[in-house]
Tab-separated table of C-alpha atoms in Angstrom:
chain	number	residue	atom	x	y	z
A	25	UNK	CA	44.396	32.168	76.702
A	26	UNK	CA	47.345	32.244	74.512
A	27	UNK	CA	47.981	29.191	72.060
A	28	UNK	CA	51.208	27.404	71.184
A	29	UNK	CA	52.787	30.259	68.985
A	30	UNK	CA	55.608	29.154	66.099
A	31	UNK	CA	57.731	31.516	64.292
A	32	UNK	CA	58.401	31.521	61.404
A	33	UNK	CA	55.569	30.721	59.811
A	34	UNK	CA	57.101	30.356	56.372
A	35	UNK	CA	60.538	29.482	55.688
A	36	UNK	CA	62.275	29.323	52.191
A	37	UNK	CA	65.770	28.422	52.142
A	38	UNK	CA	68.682	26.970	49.703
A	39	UNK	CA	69.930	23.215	49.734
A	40	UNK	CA	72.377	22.979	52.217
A	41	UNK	CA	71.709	25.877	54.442
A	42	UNK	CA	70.750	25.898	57.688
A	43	UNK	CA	67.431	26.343	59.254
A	44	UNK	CA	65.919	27.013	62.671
A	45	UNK	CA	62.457	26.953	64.238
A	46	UNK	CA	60.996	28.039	67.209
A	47	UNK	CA	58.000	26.848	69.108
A	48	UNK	CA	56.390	28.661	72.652
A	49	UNK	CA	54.242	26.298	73.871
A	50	UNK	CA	50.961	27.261	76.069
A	51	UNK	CA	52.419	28.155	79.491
A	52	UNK	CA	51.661	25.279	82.192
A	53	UNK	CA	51.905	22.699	79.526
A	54	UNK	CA	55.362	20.467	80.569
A	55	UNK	CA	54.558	18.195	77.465
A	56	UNK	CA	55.788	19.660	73.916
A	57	UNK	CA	55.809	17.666	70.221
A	58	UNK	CA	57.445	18.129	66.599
A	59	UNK	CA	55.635	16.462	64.021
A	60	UNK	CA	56.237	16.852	60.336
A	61	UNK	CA	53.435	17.241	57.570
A	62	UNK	CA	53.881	16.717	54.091
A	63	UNK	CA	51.315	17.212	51.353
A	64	UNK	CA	48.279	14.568	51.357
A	65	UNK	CA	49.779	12.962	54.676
A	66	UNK	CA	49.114	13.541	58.165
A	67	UNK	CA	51.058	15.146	60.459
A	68	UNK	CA	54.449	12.614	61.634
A	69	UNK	CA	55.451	12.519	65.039
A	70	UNK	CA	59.197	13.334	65.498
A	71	UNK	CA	59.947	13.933	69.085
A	72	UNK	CA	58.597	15.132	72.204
A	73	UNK	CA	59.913	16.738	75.075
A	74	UNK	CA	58.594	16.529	79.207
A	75	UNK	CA	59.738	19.565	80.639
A	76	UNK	CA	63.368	20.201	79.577
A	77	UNK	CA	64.177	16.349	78.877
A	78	UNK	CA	63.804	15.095	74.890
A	79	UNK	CA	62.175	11.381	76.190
A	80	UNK	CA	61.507	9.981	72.384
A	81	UNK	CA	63.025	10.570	69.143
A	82	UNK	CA	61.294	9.504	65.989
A	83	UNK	CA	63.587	7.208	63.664
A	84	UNK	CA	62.409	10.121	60.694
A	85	UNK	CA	64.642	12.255	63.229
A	86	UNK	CA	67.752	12.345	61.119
A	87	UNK	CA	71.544	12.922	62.758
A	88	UNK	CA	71.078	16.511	60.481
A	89	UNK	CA	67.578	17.650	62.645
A	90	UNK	CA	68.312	18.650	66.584
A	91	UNK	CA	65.324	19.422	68.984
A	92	UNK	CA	66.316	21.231	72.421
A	93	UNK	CA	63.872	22.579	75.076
A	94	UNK	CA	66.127	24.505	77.116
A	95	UNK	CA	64.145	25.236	80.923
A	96	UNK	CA	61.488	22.986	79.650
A	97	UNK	CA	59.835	26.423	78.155
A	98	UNK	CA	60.333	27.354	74.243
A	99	UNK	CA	61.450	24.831	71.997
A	100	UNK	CA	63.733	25.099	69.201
A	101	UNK	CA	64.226	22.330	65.854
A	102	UNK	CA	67.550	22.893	64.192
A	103	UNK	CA	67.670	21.103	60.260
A	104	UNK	CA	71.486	21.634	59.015
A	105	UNK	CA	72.524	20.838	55.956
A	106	UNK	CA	68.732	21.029	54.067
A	107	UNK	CA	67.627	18.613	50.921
A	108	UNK	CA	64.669	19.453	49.383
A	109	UNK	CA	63.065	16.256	51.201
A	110	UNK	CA	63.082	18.713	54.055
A	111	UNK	CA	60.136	20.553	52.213
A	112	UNK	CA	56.996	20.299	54.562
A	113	UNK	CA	55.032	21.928	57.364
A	114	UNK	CA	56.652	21.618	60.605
A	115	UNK	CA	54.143	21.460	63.569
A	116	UNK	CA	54.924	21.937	67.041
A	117	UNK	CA	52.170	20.785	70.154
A	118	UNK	CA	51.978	20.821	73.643
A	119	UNK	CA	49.717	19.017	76.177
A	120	UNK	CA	49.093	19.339	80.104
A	121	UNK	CA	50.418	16.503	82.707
A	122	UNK	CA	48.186	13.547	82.484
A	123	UNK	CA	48.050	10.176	81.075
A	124	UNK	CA	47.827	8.931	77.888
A	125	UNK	CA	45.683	10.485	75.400
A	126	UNK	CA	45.299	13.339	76.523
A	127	UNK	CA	44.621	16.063	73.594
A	128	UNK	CA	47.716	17.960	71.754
A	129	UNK	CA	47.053	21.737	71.089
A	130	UNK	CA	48.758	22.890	67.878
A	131	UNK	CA	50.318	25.573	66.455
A	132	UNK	CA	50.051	26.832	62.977
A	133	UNK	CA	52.946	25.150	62.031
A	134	UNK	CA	56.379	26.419	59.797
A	135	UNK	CA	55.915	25.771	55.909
A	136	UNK	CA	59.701	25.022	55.078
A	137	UNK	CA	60.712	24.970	51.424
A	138	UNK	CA	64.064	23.667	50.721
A	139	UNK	CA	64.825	24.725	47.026
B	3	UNK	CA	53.892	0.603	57.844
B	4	UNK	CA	50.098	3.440	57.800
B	5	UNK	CA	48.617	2.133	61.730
B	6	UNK	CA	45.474	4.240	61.062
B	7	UNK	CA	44.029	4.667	58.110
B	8	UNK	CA	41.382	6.783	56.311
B	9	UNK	CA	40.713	5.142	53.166
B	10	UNK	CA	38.477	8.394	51.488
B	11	UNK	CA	40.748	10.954	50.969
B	12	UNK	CA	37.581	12.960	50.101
B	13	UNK	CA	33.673	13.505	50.609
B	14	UNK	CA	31.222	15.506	50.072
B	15	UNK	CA	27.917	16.448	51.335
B	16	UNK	CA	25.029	18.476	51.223
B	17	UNK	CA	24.237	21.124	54.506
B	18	UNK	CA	22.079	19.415	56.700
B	19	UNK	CA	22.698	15.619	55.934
B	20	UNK	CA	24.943	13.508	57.847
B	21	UNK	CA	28.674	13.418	57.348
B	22	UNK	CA	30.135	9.972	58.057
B	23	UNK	CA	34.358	9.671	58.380
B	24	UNK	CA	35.724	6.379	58.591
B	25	UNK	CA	38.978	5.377	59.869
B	26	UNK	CA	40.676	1.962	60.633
B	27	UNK	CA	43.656	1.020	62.739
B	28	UNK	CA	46.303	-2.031	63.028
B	29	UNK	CA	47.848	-1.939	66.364
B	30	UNK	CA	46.059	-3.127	69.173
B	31	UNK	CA	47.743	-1.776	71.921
B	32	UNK	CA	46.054	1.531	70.841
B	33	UNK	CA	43.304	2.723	73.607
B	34	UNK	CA	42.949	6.192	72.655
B	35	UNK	CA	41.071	7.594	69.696
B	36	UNK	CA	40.946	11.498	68.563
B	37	UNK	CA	39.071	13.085	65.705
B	38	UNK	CA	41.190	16.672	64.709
B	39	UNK	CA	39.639	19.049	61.888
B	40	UNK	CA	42.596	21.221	60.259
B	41	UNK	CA	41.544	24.248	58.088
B	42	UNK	CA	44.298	25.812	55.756
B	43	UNK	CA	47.283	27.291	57.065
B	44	UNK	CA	46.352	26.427	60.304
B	45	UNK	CA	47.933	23.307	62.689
B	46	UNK	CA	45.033	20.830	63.758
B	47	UNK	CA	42.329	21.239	66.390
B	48	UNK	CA	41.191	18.746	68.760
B	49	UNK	CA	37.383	17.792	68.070
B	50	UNK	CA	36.492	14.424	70.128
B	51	UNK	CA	37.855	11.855	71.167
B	52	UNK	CA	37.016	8.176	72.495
B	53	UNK	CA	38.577	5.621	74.977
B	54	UNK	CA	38.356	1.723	74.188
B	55	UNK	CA	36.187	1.435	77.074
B	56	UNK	CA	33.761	2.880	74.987
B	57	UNK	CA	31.756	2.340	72.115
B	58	UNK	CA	30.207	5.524	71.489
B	59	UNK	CA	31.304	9.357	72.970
B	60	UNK	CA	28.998	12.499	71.564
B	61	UNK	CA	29.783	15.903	71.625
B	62	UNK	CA	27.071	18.126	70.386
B	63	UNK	CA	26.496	18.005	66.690
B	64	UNK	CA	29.282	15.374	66.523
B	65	UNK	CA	29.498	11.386	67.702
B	66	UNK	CA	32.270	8.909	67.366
B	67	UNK	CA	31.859	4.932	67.293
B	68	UNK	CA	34.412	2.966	68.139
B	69	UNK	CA	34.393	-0.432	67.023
B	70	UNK	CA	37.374	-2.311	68.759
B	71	UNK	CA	36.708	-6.022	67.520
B	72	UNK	CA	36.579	-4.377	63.804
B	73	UNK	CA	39.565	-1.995	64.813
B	74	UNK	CA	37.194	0.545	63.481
B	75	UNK	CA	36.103	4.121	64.231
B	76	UNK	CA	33.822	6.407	62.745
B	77	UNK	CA	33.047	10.130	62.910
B	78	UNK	CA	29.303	11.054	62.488
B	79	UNK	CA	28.639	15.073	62.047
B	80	UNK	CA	25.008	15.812	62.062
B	81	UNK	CA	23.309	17.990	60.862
B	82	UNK	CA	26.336	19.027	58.452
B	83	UNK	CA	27.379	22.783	58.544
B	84	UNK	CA	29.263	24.863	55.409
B	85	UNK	CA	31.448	25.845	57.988
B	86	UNK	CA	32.492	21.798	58.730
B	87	UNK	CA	34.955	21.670	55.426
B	88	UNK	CA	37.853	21.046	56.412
B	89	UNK	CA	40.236	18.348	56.572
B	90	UNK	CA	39.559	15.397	59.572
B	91	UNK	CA	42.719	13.371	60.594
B	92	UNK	CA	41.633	10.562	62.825
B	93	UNK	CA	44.868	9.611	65.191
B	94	UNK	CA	45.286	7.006	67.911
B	95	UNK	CA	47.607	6.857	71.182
B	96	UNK	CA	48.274	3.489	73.411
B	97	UNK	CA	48.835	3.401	76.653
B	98	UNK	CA	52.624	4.648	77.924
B	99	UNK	CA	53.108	6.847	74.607
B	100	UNK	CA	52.820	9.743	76.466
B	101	UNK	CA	50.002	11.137	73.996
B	102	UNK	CA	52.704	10.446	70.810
B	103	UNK	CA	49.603	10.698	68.384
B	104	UNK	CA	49.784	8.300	65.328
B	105	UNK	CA	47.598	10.189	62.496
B	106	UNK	CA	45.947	9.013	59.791
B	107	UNK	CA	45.931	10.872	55.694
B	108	UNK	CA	43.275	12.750	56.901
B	109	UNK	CA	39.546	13.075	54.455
B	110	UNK	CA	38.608	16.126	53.191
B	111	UNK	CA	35.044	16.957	54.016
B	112	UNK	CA	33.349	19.374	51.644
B	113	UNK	CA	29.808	20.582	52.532
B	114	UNK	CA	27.944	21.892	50.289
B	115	UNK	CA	24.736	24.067	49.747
C-alpha cells in the first residue's frame, strides 16, 4: 500500500526564481489537496482537486502559485516569482470518493526555503 | 479569522497518566471533527475522528468528546505512551467542503518517563 509520495522533499531556492512541486497521490483516490504549513501553525488549505478538475482555490492562492492535475493522477504546484514569504512546508493529500469528512492521507510534505 | 483553536501550544505528561488535548471551534456549520498526530519531517496522520451526531467516539487507547453546545472537543490518550510525542492538530470539515480540513496550531504532547 503505497502512500501519497512528494518530491522534492526539500527545496532551497533564490527570490524570484521559480519553483515546482510534485505530488502522486495514493492510486484510487480521485480527491487530492495543497495545504501550506508554516512554523507554529497548522497546515492551510490551498486548493483541491476531484479527479482532473481544480473545484476550490484558497484566497492564500496567489495569481504567482498554479496547481494542475493533469488526468486527475499526479499533481503539480507551480510558485513563480518566489519571496521569502513563500518559506514553508508544502503538503499535498488525497482522500477516496465519499462525503464529507472523510480522512486526508498525507504526504511528507516539500520544505521550501525562499532565500 | 483561527475557526479551531488549540489554546496549549504545549503539554506534558508522565507515561501512563492521561493526556487531555483541548480544542475549540467558531463555525457552526462544522459536523466533522479529526484528531491528526504529526511527528517531524513527516505530513500528518489521521488518528480519530467524530461526527456531531456524537458525543463521544473511542478508538483503543484514545477517545474524543465532542461537546457541540460548548463548540468544544477534546482528545483523551490513556494510558500515555513515550512513543505519543508528537504534535496533535485538531481540524474540522462542514458539510459540502468536500473534506477541505480547517486545522487548528496544533499542541505539542511530550510524554515523559
Amino acid at each position: 500500500d503505497t502512500g501519497v509520495s512528494q518530491d522534492p522533499r526539500h527545496k532551497i531556492t533564490k527570490r524570484g526564481q521559480n519553483v515546482t512541486f510534485r505530488c502522486d497521490p495514493i492510486s484510487e483516490h480521485n480527491r487530492l489537496y495543497w495545504y501550506r504549513q508554516t512554523l507554529g501553525q497548522g497546515p492551510e488549505f490551498l486548493t483541491y482537486f476531484q479527479n482532473e478538475a481544480q473545484l476550490e482555490k484558497s484566497r492564500l492562492l496567489s495569481d504567482r502559485f498554479s496547481a494542475e492535475r493533469p488526468k486527475g493522477s499526479f499533481s503539480t504546484l507551480e510558485i513563480q516569482r518566489t519571496e521569502q514569504g513563500d518559506s514553508a512546508m508544502y503538503l499535498c493529500a488525497s482522500s477516496p470518493p465519499g462525503g464529507p469528512g472523510e480522512k486526508l492521507f498525507f504526504g511528507s510534505g516539500t520544505q521550501l526555503s525562499v532565500l | 479569522d483561527q475557526q479551531v483553536k488549540q489554546n496549549s501550544p504545549s503539554l506534558s505528561v508522565q507515561e501512563g497518566r492521561i493526556s487531555i488535548l483541548n480544542c475549540d471551534y467558531t463555525n457552526s456549520m462544522f459536523d466533522y471533527f479529526l484528531w491528526y498526530k504529526k511527528y517531524p519531517a513527516e505530513g500528518p496522520t489521521f488518528l480519530i475522528s467524530i461526527s456531531s451526531i456524537k458525543d463521544k467516539n473511542e478508538d483503543g487507547r484514545f477517545t474524543v468528546f465532542l461537546n457541540k453546545s460548548a463548540k468544544h472537543l477534546s482528545l483523551h490518550i490513556v494510558p500515555s505512551q513515550p512513543g505519543d510525542s508528537a504534535v496533535y492538530f485538531c481540524a474540522a470539515s462542514g458539510t459540502g467542503t468536500a473534506s477541505k480540513l480547517t486545522f487548528g496550531t496544533g499542541t505539542r504532547l511530550q510524554v515523559t518517563l
